[in-house]
PDB file of C-alpha atoms in Angstrom:
ATOM      1  CA  MET N   1     -10.986  21.363   5.982  1.00  0.00           C
ATOM      2  CA  GLU N   2      -7.439  22.498   5.348  1.00  0.00           C
ATOM      3  CA  GLY N   3      -4.021  20.935   5.621  1.00  0.00           C
ATOM      4  CA  ARG N   4      -1.710  18.399   4.109  1.00  0.00           C
ATOM      5  CA  THR N   5      -2.467  14.784   3.309  1.00  0.00           C
ATOM      6  CA  VAL N   6      -0.122  11.841   2.804  1.00  0.00           C
ATOM      7  CA  TYR N   7      -0.932  10.262  -0.524  1.00  0.00           C
ATOM      8  CA  VAL N   8       0.893   7.057  -1.468  1.00  0.00           C
ATOM      9  CA  GLU N   9       1.032   6.128  -5.138  1.00  0.00           C
ATOM     10  CA  CYS N  10       1.351   2.330  -5.479  1.00  0.00           C
ATOM     11  CA  PRO N  11       2.900   1.229  -8.790  1.00  0.00           C
ATOM     12  CA  ARG N  12       4.124  -1.940  -7.088  1.00  0.00           C
ATOM     13  CA  ASP N  13       0.546  -2.897  -6.338  1.00  0.00           C
ATOM     14  CA  ALA N  14      -0.453  -1.962  -9.884  1.00  0.00           C
ATOM     15  CA  TRP N  15       2.297  -3.970 -11.551  1.00  0.00           C
ATOM     16  CA  GLN N  16       2.720  -7.101  -9.474  1.00  0.00           C
ATOM     17  CA  GLY N  17      -0.195  -9.012 -11.009  1.00  0.00           C
ATOM     18  CA  LEU N  18       0.588  -8.287 -14.656  1.00  0.00           C
ATOM     19  CA  ALA N  19       1.215 -11.339 -16.807  1.00  0.00           C
ATOM     20  CA  ARG N  20       4.388 -10.075 -18.506  1.00  0.00           C
ATOM     21  CA  VAL N  21       7.385  -8.419 -16.878  1.00  0.00           C
ATOM     22  CA  ILE N  22       7.771  -4.704 -17.561  1.00  0.00           C
ATOM     23  CA  PRO N  23      11.378  -3.925 -18.555  1.00  0.00           C
ATOM     24  CA  THR N  24      13.361  -2.252 -15.803  1.00  0.00           C
ATOM     25  CA  GLU N  25      14.013   0.855 -17.882  1.00  0.00           C
ATOM     26  CA  GLU N  26      10.273   1.374 -18.431  1.00  0.00           C
ATOM     27  CA  LYS N  27       9.570   1.046 -14.720  1.00  0.00           C
ATOM     28  CA  VAL N  28      12.284   3.560 -13.875  1.00  0.00           C
ATOM     29  CA  ALA N  29      11.097   6.031 -16.525  1.00  0.00           C
ATOM     30  CA  PHE N  30       7.530   5.887 -15.204  1.00  0.00           C
ATOM     31  CA  LEU N  31       8.658   6.266 -11.593  1.00  0.00           C
ATOM     32  CA  ARG N  32      10.766   9.294 -12.527  1.00  0.00           C
ATOM     33  CA  ARG N  33       7.718  10.887 -14.115  1.00  0.00           C
ATOM     34  CA  LEU N  34       5.818  10.309 -10.885  1.00  0.00           C
ATOM     35  CA  LEU N  35       8.563  12.039  -8.944  1.00  0.00           C
ATOM     36  CA  ASP N  36       8.576  14.944 -11.395  1.00  0.00           C
ATOM     37  CA  ALA N  37       4.812  15.275 -10.902  1.00  0.00           C
ATOM     38  CA  GLY N  38       5.265  15.746  -7.158  1.00  0.00           C
ATOM     39  CA  PHE N  39       4.482  12.284  -5.781  1.00  0.00           C
ATOM     40  CA  ASP N  40       6.599  12.043  -2.642  1.00  0.00           C
ATOM     41  CA  HIS N  41       5.418   8.686  -1.237  1.00  0.00           C
ATOM     42  CA  LEU N  42       5.846   5.695  -3.560  1.00  0.00           C
ATOM     43  CA  ASP N  43       5.138   2.013  -2.890  1.00  0.00           C
ATOM     44  CA  LEU N  44       7.372   0.876  -5.725  1.00  0.00           C
ATOM     45  CA  ALA N  45       9.054  -2.472  -5.031  1.00  0.00           C
ATOM     46  CA  SER N  46       8.884  -5.735  -3.137  1.00  0.00           C
ATOM     47  CA  PHE N  47      11.509  -8.171  -1.938  1.00  0.00           C
ATOM     48  CA  VAL N  48       9.711 -11.465  -2.266  1.00  0.00           C
ATOM     49  CA  SER N  49      10.628 -14.647  -4.117  1.00  0.00           C
ATOM     50  CA  PRO N  50      10.676 -14.159  -7.911  1.00  0.00           C
ATOM     51  CA  LYS N  51       8.993 -17.547  -8.049  1.00  0.00           C
ATOM     52  CA  TRP N  52       5.850 -15.973  -6.609  1.00  0.00           C
ATOM     53  CA  VAL N  53       6.097 -12.422  -7.960  1.00  0.00           C
ATOM     54  CA  PRO N  54       8.380 -12.394 -11.023  1.00  0.00           C
ATOM     55  CA  GLN N  55       7.407  -8.789 -11.799  1.00  0.00           C
ATOM     56  CA  MET N  56       9.376  -7.593  -8.766  1.00  0.00           C
ATOM     57  CA  ALA N  57      12.580  -9.558  -9.377  1.00  0.00           C
ATOM     58  CA  ASP N  58      14.381  -6.379 -10.460  1.00  0.00           C
ATOM     59  CA  SER N  59      13.502  -4.316  -7.394  1.00  0.00           C
ATOM     60  CA  GLU N  60      17.153  -3.708  -6.478  1.00  0.00           C
ATOM     61  CA  GLU N  61      17.921  -2.474  -9.997  1.00  0.00           C
ATOM     62  CA  VAL N  62      14.900  -0.204 -10.059  1.00  0.00           C
ATOM     63  CA  LEU N  63      15.777   1.412  -6.746  1.00  0.00           C
ATOM     64  CA  ALA N  64      19.407   1.870  -7.740  1.00  0.00           C
ATOM     65  CA  GLN N  65      18.394   3.828 -10.843  1.00  0.00           C
ATOM     66  CA  LEU N  66      16.133   6.283  -9.026  1.00  0.00           C
ATOM     67  CA  PRO N  67      17.310   9.661  -7.742  1.00  0.00           C
ATOM     68  CA  PRO N  68      18.081   9.792  -4.006  1.00  0.00           C
ATOM     69  CA  PRO N  69      14.913  10.110  -1.915  1.00  0.00           C
ATOM     70  CA  ASP N  70      15.856  13.548  -0.511  1.00  0.00           C
ATOM     71  CA  GLY N  71      12.923  13.606   1.886  1.00  0.00           C
ATOM     72  CA  ARG N  72      10.629  11.425  -0.214  1.00  0.00           C
ATOM     73  CA  ASP N  73       9.543   7.964   0.875  1.00  0.00           C
ATOM     74  CA  TYR N  74      10.448   4.914  -1.240  1.00  0.00           C
ATOM     75  CA  LEU N  75       8.759   1.802   0.172  1.00  0.00           C
ATOM     76  CA  ALA N  76       9.181  -1.894  -0.622  1.00  0.00           C
ATOM     77  CA  ILE N  77       7.074  -4.779   0.644  1.00  0.00           C
ATOM     78  CA  VAL N  78       8.740  -7.634   2.525  1.00  0.00           C
ATOM     79  CA  ALA N  79       7.130 -10.849   3.744  1.00  0.00           C
ATOM     80  CA  ASN N  80       9.912 -12.541   5.708  1.00  0.00           C
ATOM     81  CA  GLU N  81      13.432 -12.123   7.005  1.00  0.00           C
ATOM     82  CA  ARG N  82      15.036 -12.963   3.669  1.00  0.00           C
ATOM     83  CA  GLY N  83      13.072 -10.095   2.174  1.00  0.00           C
ATOM     84  CA  MET N  84      14.263  -7.857   4.988  1.00  0.00           C
ATOM     85  CA  GLU N  85      17.875  -8.838   4.251  1.00  0.00           C
ATOM     86  CA  ARG N  86      17.445  -7.735   0.634  1.00  0.00           C
ATOM     87  CA  ALA N  87      15.774  -4.511   1.730  1.00  0.00           C
ATOM     88  CA  LEU N  88      18.618  -3.642   4.078  1.00  0.00           C
ATOM     89  CA  GLU N  89      21.099  -4.015   1.211  1.00  0.00           C
ATOM     90  CA  ALA N  90      19.095  -2.018  -1.330  1.00  0.00           C
ATOM     91  CA  GLU N  91      19.964   1.508  -2.416  1.00  0.00           C
ATOM     92  CA  ASN N  92      17.674   4.487  -1.845  1.00  0.00           C
ATOM     93  CA  LEU N  93      15.054   2.596   0.170  1.00  0.00           C
ATOM     94  CA  THR N  94      13.471   4.495   3.074  1.00  0.00           C
ATOM     95  CA  SER N  95      10.641   2.199   4.259  1.00  0.00           C
ATOM     96  CA  VAL N  96       9.673  -1.453   4.322  1.00  0.00           C
ATOM     97  CA  GLY N  97       6.070  -2.607   4.464  1.00  0.00           C
ATOM     98  CA  TYR N  98       4.876  -5.838   6.040  1.00  0.00           C
ATOM     99  CA  PRO N  99       1.413  -7.212   5.159  1.00  0.00           C
ATOM    100  CA  PHE N 100      -0.018  -8.531   8.420  1.00  0.00           C
ATOM    101  CA  SER N 101      -3.487  -9.982   8.040  1.00  0.00           C
ATOM    102  CA  ILE N 102      -6.067  -9.982  10.775  1.00  0.00           C
ATOM    103  CA  SER N 103      -7.490 -13.047   8.970  1.00  0.00           C
ATOM    104  CA  GLU N 104      -5.634 -16.257   9.871  1.00  0.00           C
ATOM    105  CA  THR N 105      -6.559 -17.853   6.541  1.00  0.00           C
ATOM    106  CA  PHE N 106      -5.201 -14.975   4.489  1.00  0.00           C
ATOM    107  CA  GLN N 107      -2.053 -14.610   6.591  1.00  0.00           C
ATOM    108  CA  GLN N 108      -1.227 -18.249   5.853  1.00  0.00           C
ATOM    109  CA  LYS N 109      -2.009 -17.813   2.139  1.00  0.00           C
ATOM    110  CA  ASN N 110      -0.099 -14.567   1.767  1.00  0.00           C
ATOM    111  CA  THR N 111       2.999 -15.124   3.922  1.00  0.00           C
ATOM    112  CA  ARG N 112       2.925 -18.861   4.716  1.00  0.00           C
ATOM    113  CA  ARG N 113       3.084 -17.927   8.370  1.00  0.00           C
ATOM    114  CA  SER N 114       0.461 -17.890  11.117  1.00  0.00           C
ATOM    115  CA  ILE N 115      -0.640 -14.756  12.927  1.00  0.00           C
ATOM    116  CA  ALA N 116       0.948 -16.076  16.128  1.00  0.00           C
ATOM    117  CA  ASP N 117       4.284 -16.639  14.381  1.00  0.00           C
ATOM    118  CA  SER N 118       4.107 -13.216  12.732  1.00  0.00           C
ATOM    119  CA  TRP N 119       4.169 -11.193  15.938  1.00  0.00           C
ATOM    120  CA  PRO N 120       7.790 -12.016  16.836  1.00  0.00           C
ATOM    121  CA  LEU N 121       8.721 -11.510  13.169  1.00  0.00           C
ATOM    122  CA  VAL N 122       7.277  -7.996  13.246  1.00  0.00           C
ATOM    123  CA  GLU N 123       9.222  -7.245  16.409  1.00  0.00           C
ATOM    124  CA  ARG N 124      12.477  -8.445  14.825  1.00  0.00           C
ATOM    125  CA  MET N 125      11.781  -6.528  11.620  1.00  0.00           C
ATOM    126  CA  LEU N 126      11.077  -3.349  13.558  1.00  0.00           C
ATOM    127  CA  GLY N 127      14.389  -3.593  15.379  1.00  0.00           C
ATOM    128  CA  ARG N 128      16.375  -4.304  12.225  1.00  0.00           C
ATOM    129  CA  ALA N 129      14.658  -1.560  10.256  1.00  0.00           C
ATOM    130  CA  ARG N 130      15.278   1.051  12.909  1.00  0.00           C
ATOM    131  CA  SER N 131      18.907   0.072  13.376  1.00  0.00           C
ATOM    132  CA  SER N 132      19.394   0.615   9.627  1.00  0.00           C
ATOM    133  CA  GLY N 133      17.525   3.908   9.418  1.00  0.00           C
ATOM    134  CA  LEU N 134      14.424   2.469   7.738  1.00  0.00           C
ATOM    135  CA  GLU N 135      10.803   2.865   8.764  1.00  0.00           C
ATOM    136  CA  LEU N 136       8.565  -0.183   9.180  1.00  0.00           C
ATOM    137  CA  VAL N 137       5.020   0.208   7.854  1.00  0.00           C
ATOM    138  CA  VAL N 138       2.506  -2.494   8.775  1.00  0.00           C
ATOM    139  CA  TYR N 139      -0.490  -3.061   6.506  1.00  0.00           C
ATOM    140  CA  VAL N 140      -3.361  -4.631   8.440  1.00  0.00           C
ATOM    141  CA  SER N 141      -4.829  -6.636   5.581  1.00  0.00           C
ATOM    142  CA  MET N 142      -8.419  -7.900   5.582  1.00  0.00           C
ATOM    143  CA  GLY N 143      -8.958  -5.027   7.998  1.00  0.00           C
ATOM    144  CA  PHE N 144     -12.552  -4.409   6.877  1.00  0.00           C
ATOM    145  CA  GLY N 145     -13.675  -8.032   6.717  1.00  0.00           C
ATOM    146  CA  ASN N 146     -12.734 -11.250   4.917  1.00  0.00           C
ATOM    147  CA  PRO N 147     -14.385 -13.843   2.665  1.00  0.00           C
ATOM    148  CA  TYR N 148     -13.268 -16.832   4.732  1.00  0.00           C
ATOM    149  CA  GLY N 149     -15.556 -16.594   7.753  1.00  0.00           C
ATOM    150  CA  ASP N 150     -12.591 -15.815  10.018  1.00  0.00           C
ATOM    151  CA  PRO N 151     -13.457 -13.785  13.131  1.00  0.00           C
ATOM    152  CA  TRP N 152     -13.605 -10.058  12.434  1.00  0.00           C
ATOM    153  CA  GLY N 153     -15.045  -6.882  13.895  1.00  0.00           C
ATOM    154  CA  PRO N 154     -14.037  -3.245  14.479  1.00  0.00           C
ATOM    155  CA  GLU N 155     -13.036  -4.097  18.041  1.00  0.00           C
ATOM    156  CA  ALA N 156     -10.657  -6.791  16.737  1.00  0.00           C
ATOM    157  CA  VAL N 157      -8.998  -4.223  14.451  1.00  0.00           C
ATOM    158  CA  VAL N 158      -8.683  -1.809  17.381  1.00  0.00           C
ATOM    159  CA  ASP N 159      -6.994  -4.518  19.456  1.00  0.00           C
ATOM    160  CA  PHE N 160      -4.701  -5.519  16.588  1.00  0.00           C
ATOM    161  CA  VAL N 161      -3.553  -1.943  16.042  1.00  0.00           C
ATOM    162  CA  GLY N 162      -3.113  -1.515  19.772  1.00  0.00           C
ATOM    163  CA  ARG N 163      -0.759  -4.455  19.934  1.00  0.00           C
ATOM    164  CA  LEU N 164       1.251  -3.077  17.007  1.00  0.00           C
ATOM    165  CA  ARG N 165       1.473   0.314  18.691  1.00  0.00           C
ATOM    166  CA  GLY N 166       2.590  -1.463  21.858  1.00  0.00           C
ATOM    167  CA  LEU N 167       5.505  -2.975  19.933  1.00  0.00           C
ATOM    168  CA  GLY N 168       6.471   0.494  18.725  1.00  0.00           C
ATOM    169  CA  VAL N 169       5.150   0.347  15.164  1.00  0.00           C
ATOM    170  CA  ARG N 170       4.408   3.949  14.213  1.00  0.00           C
ATOM    171  CA  ARG N 171       2.921   3.784  10.709  1.00  0.00           C
ATOM    172  CA  ILE N 172      -0.081   1.466  10.263  1.00  0.00           C
ATOM    173  CA  ALA N 173      -2.469   1.294   7.298  1.00  0.00           C
ATOM    174  CA  ILE N 174      -5.771  -0.578   7.398  1.00  0.00           C
ATOM    175  CA  ALA N 175      -6.322  -2.384   4.096  1.00  0.00           C
ATOM    176  CA  ASP N 176      -9.603  -3.366   2.464  1.00  0.00           C
ATOM    177  CA  THR N 177      -7.964  -6.372   0.857  1.00  0.00           C
ATOM    178  CA  TYR N 178     -11.284  -7.929  -0.056  1.00  0.00           C
ATOM    179  CA  GLY N 179     -12.371  -4.771  -1.839  1.00  0.00           C
ATOM    180  CA  VAL N 180     -16.041  -4.657  -0.881  1.00  0.00           C
ATOM    181  CA  ALA N 181     -16.237  -2.472   2.245  1.00  0.00           C
ATOM    182  CA  GLY N 182     -18.645   0.397   1.746  1.00  0.00           C
ATOM    183  CA  PRO N 183     -18.228   3.923   3.119  1.00  0.00           C
ATOM    184  CA  GLU N 184     -20.179   3.168   6.296  1.00  0.00           C
ATOM    185  CA  ARG N 185     -17.953   0.254   7.301  1.00  0.00           C
ATOM    186  CA  ILE N 186     -14.804   2.132   6.294  1.00  0.00           C
ATOM    187  CA  HIS N 187     -15.768   5.037   8.530  1.00  0.00           C
ATOM    188  CA  GLN N 188     -16.842   2.745  11.378  1.00  0.00           C
ATOM    189  CA  VAL N 189     -13.512   0.895  11.503  1.00  0.00           C
ATOM    190  CA  LEU N 190     -11.228   3.881  11.018  1.00  0.00           C
ATOM    191  CA  ALA N 191     -13.145   6.031  13.495  1.00  0.00           C
ATOM    192  CA  ALA N 192     -12.928   3.259  16.114  1.00  0.00           C
ATOM    193  CA  VAL N 193      -9.175   2.869  15.619  1.00  0.00           C
ATOM    194  CA  ALA N 194      -8.612   6.625  15.607  1.00  0.00           C
ATOM    195  CA  ALA N 195     -10.641   7.042  18.804  1.00  0.00           C
ATOM    196  CA  ALA N 196      -8.598   4.367  20.562  1.00  0.00           C
ATOM    197  CA  HIS N 197      -5.130   5.098  19.230  1.00  0.00           C
ATOM    198  CA  GLY N 198      -5.239   8.450  17.444  1.00  0.00           C
ATOM    199  CA  ALA N 199      -5.357   9.209  13.737  1.00  0.00           C
ATOM    200  CA  ALA N 200      -1.722  10.268  13.410  1.00  0.00           C
ATOM    201  CA  ASP N 201       0.253   7.852  11.209  1.00  0.00           C
ATOM    202  CA  LEU N 202      -2.927   5.885  10.497  1.00  0.00           C
ATOM    203  CA  GLY N 203      -3.680   5.131   6.853  1.00  0.00           C
ATOM    204  CA  ALA N 204      -6.254   3.506   4.595  1.00  0.00           C
ATOM    205  CA  HIS N 205      -5.448   1.321   1.602  1.00  0.00           C
ATOM    206  CA  LEU N 206      -8.775   0.736  -0.120  1.00  0.00           C
ATOM    207  CA  HIS N 207     -10.057  -0.875  -3.292  1.00  0.00           C
ATOM    208  CA  SER N 208     -13.101   0.065  -5.303  1.00  0.00           C
ATOM    209  CA  ARG N 209     -15.053  -0.378  -8.480  1.00  0.00           C
ATOM    210  CA  PRO N 210     -14.162   2.380 -10.990  1.00  0.00           C
ATOM    211  CA  ASP N 211     -17.285   4.457 -10.269  1.00  0.00           C
ATOM    212  CA  PRO N 212     -16.003   7.974  -9.400  1.00  0.00           C
ATOM    213  CA  ASP N 213     -18.906   8.599  -7.030  1.00  0.00           C
ATOM    214  CA  GLU N 214     -18.144   5.377  -5.131  1.00  0.00           C
ATOM    215  CA  VAL N 215     -14.468   6.290  -4.979  1.00  0.00           C
ATOM    216  CA  ARG N 216     -15.179   9.779  -3.638  1.00  0.00           C
ATOM    217  CA  ALA N 217     -17.629   8.404  -1.062  1.00  0.00           C
ATOM    218  CA  LYS N 218     -14.956   6.038   0.244  1.00  0.00           C
ATOM    219  CA  VAL N 219     -12.411   8.858   0.390  1.00  0.00           C
ATOM    220  CA  ASP N 220     -14.913  10.996   2.310  1.00  0.00           C
ATOM    221  CA  ALA N 221     -15.447   8.143   4.779  1.00  0.00           C
ATOM    222  CA  VAL N 222     -11.695   8.071   5.443  1.00  0.00           C
ATOM    223  CA  LEU N 223     -11.402  11.834   5.839  1.00  0.00           C
ATOM    224  CA  ASP N 224     -14.490  12.084   8.051  1.00  0.00           C
ATOM    225  CA  ALA N 225     -12.889   9.554  10.402  1.00  0.00           C
ATOM    226  CA  GLY N 226      -9.965  11.944  10.799  1.00  0.00           C
ATOM    227  CA  VAL N 227      -7.507   9.911   8.718  1.00  0.00           C
ATOM    228  CA  ARG N 228      -5.236  11.838   6.343  1.00  0.00           C
ATOM    229  CA  TRP N 229      -3.184   9.060   4.746  1.00  0.00           C
ATOM    230  CA  LEU N 230      -4.633   7.388   1.650  1.00  0.00           C
ATOM    231  CA  GLU N 231      -3.217   5.142  -1.053  1.00  0.00           C
ATOM    232  CA  GLY N 232      -4.103   4.367  -4.650  1.00  0.00           C
ATOM    233  CA  ALA N 233      -2.798   3.857  -8.173  1.00  0.00           C
ATOM    234  CA  LEU N 234      -3.133   5.777 -11.404  1.00  0.00           C
ATOM    235  CA  GLY N 235      -5.844   4.354 -13.609  1.00  0.00           C
ATOM    236  CA  GLY N 236      -7.092   2.272 -10.684  1.00  0.00           C
ATOM    237  CA  VAL N 237      -4.718  -0.448 -11.889  1.00  0.00           C
ATOM    238  CA  GLY N 238      -4.111  -3.415  -9.604  1.00  0.00           C
ATOM    239  CA  GLY N 239      -6.088  -4.154  -6.508  1.00  0.00           C
ATOM    240  CA  CYS N 240      -7.343  -7.327  -4.988  1.00  0.00           C
ATOM    241  CA  PRO N 241      -7.892 -10.595  -6.873  1.00  0.00           C
ATOM    242  CA  PHE N 242      -9.936 -11.952  -3.950  1.00  0.00           C
ATOM    243  CA  ALA N 243     -12.975  -9.739  -4.388  1.00  0.00           C
ATOM    244  CA  GLY N 244     -14.518 -11.938  -7.054  1.00  0.00           C
ATOM    245  CA  ASP N 245     -15.046  -8.900  -9.272  1.00  0.00           C
ATOM    246  CA  GLU N 246     -12.515  -8.056 -11.956  1.00  0.00           C
ATOM    247  CA  LEU N 247     -13.685  -4.422 -11.901  1.00  0.00           C
ATOM    248  CA  VAL N 248     -12.423  -3.929  -8.340  1.00  0.00           C
ATOM    249  CA  GLY N 249      -9.055  -2.183  -8.373  1.00  0.00           C
ATOM    250  CA  ASN N 250      -7.000   0.361  -6.481  1.00  0.00           C
ATOM    251  CA  LEU N 251      -8.483   3.762  -5.838  1.00  0.00           C
ATOM    252  CA  PRO N 252      -7.784   5.736  -9.046  1.00  0.00           C
ATOM    253  CA  THR N 253      -5.358   8.510  -8.197  1.00  0.00           C
ATOM    254  CA  GLU N 254      -6.716  10.800 -10.895  1.00  0.00           C
ATOM    255  CA  VAL N 255     -10.057  10.795  -9.032  1.00  0.00           C
ATOM    256  CA  VAL N 256      -8.752  10.812  -5.463  1.00  0.00           C
ATOM    257  CA  VAL N 257      -6.164  13.601  -5.592  1.00  0.00           C
ATOM    258  CA  PRO N 258      -8.452  16.248  -7.145  1.00  0.00           C
ATOM    259  CA  HIS N 259     -11.114  15.313  -4.587  1.00  0.00           C
ATOM    260  CA  LEU N 260      -8.613  15.765  -1.766  1.00  0.00           C
ATOM    261  CA  GLU N 261      -7.693  19.168  -3.187  1.00  0.00           C
ATOM    262  CA  ALA N 262     -11.376  20.095  -3.440  1.00  0.00           C
ATOM    263  CA  ARG N 263     -11.723  19.321   0.255  1.00  0.00           C
ATOM    264  CA  GLY N 264      -8.806  21.601   1.075  1.00  0.00           C
ATOM    265  CA  LEU N 265      -6.126  18.948   1.513  1.00  0.00           C
ATOM    266  CA  ARG N 266      -2.854  19.501  -0.313  1.00  0.00           C
ATOM    267  CA  SER N 267      -1.050  16.491  -1.763  1.00  0.00           C
ATOM    268  CA  GLY N 268       1.822  18.253  -3.511  1.00  0.00           C
ATOM    269  CA  VAL N 269       0.908  16.488  -6.764  1.00  0.00           C
ATOM    270  CA  ASP N 270       0.505  18.403 -10.043  1.00  0.00           C
ATOM    271  CA  THR N 271      -3.115  17.625 -10.887  1.00  0.00           C
ATOM    272  CA  ALA N 272      -2.660  18.926 -14.438  1.00  0.00           C
ATOM    273  CA  VAL N 273      -0.622  15.868 -15.420  1.00  0.00           C
ATOM    274  CA  LEU N 274      -2.751  13.211 -13.742  1.00  0.00           C
ATOM    275  CA  GLY N 275      -4.708  12.412 -16.914  1.00  0.00           C
ATOM    276  CA  ASP N 276      -1.557  11.756 -18.918  1.00  0.00           C
ATOM    277  CA  LEU N 277      -0.017   9.671 -16.136  1.00  0.00           C
ATOM    278  CA  ALA N 278      -3.197   7.621 -15.768  1.00  0.00           C
ATOM    279  CA  ALA N 279      -3.211   6.977 -19.514  1.00  0.00           C
ATOM    280  CA  GLU N 280       0.405   5.818 -19.292  1.00  0.00           C
ATOM    281  CA  ALA N 281      -0.421   3.507 -16.390  1.00  0.00           C
ATOM    282  CA  LEU N 282      -3.298   1.989 -18.366  1.00  0.00           C
ATOM    283  CA  ASP N 283      -1.040   1.624 -21.403  1.00  0.00           C
ATOM    284  CA  LEU N 284       1.482  -0.343 -19.333  1.00  0.00           C
ATOM    285  CA  ARG N 285      -1.319  -2.606 -18.140  1.00  0.00           C
ATOM    286  CA  GLY N 286      -2.522  -3.052 -21.699  1.00  0.00           C
ATOM    287  CA  ARG N 287       0.903  -3.979 -23.029  1.00  0.00           C
ATOM    288  CA  TYR N 288       2.061  -6.172 -20.156  1.00  0.00           C
ATOM    289  CA  GLY N 289      -1.175  -7.396 -18.610  1.00  0.00           C
TER     290      GLY N 289
END
């Protein structure tokens, strides 16, 4: 296997659940070190109410202090049209991400909007993003199952992605929000979606326990389904609070990227500095968690 992979480092996901707010200057310094290390896709901000996610209240300031993207992708999460308004006014932003759950229960919890009401919102967001030169990324959350008993199955994910593609959404990532999907289910879902709609611009945002063998097995399941876009966070920080297991976090970048390289997939990241960056990420969690 040879080629290039899209690897998205997700400090926003890592930081948003911390108990204390990281000073803006520390966020910017860490993000600059990520850029220096060769990370060219960063999920680094969100435009949501500070009442719900106080950690992200300074997203405009953070973006303004970063170097111009110059071909890199700076993404911020939005959950409604007010968030989109802020995103359109922000400096240096290149993409907005919308979390769109296939689980009705989680969509209501996460965005206070039903699935039915979210479809026209996605269509409006897509039009506004494109008219402003931004890319819309849709994260299909609870894409590998949910803890609520809501209807789910690989065929439902295939249909969901098909409807998004029909609207014109190009970049779609399937998210294991619940954090318990094993390699077999990961491969089953992604392979079904890829067979129906192609693997181009299809991603996987997974969570895992910090066992390196488990992490690598999940990465292999993604790659063997033909998908070449993965996401994670240094130190495995962040992840899903819904899994009922405090050890479940983001895929640890310092495990994933070397494994991608070992399988012949280039990420553009300097693997020699991953240990130091992971230690810094864990230090931030220790001081502000």
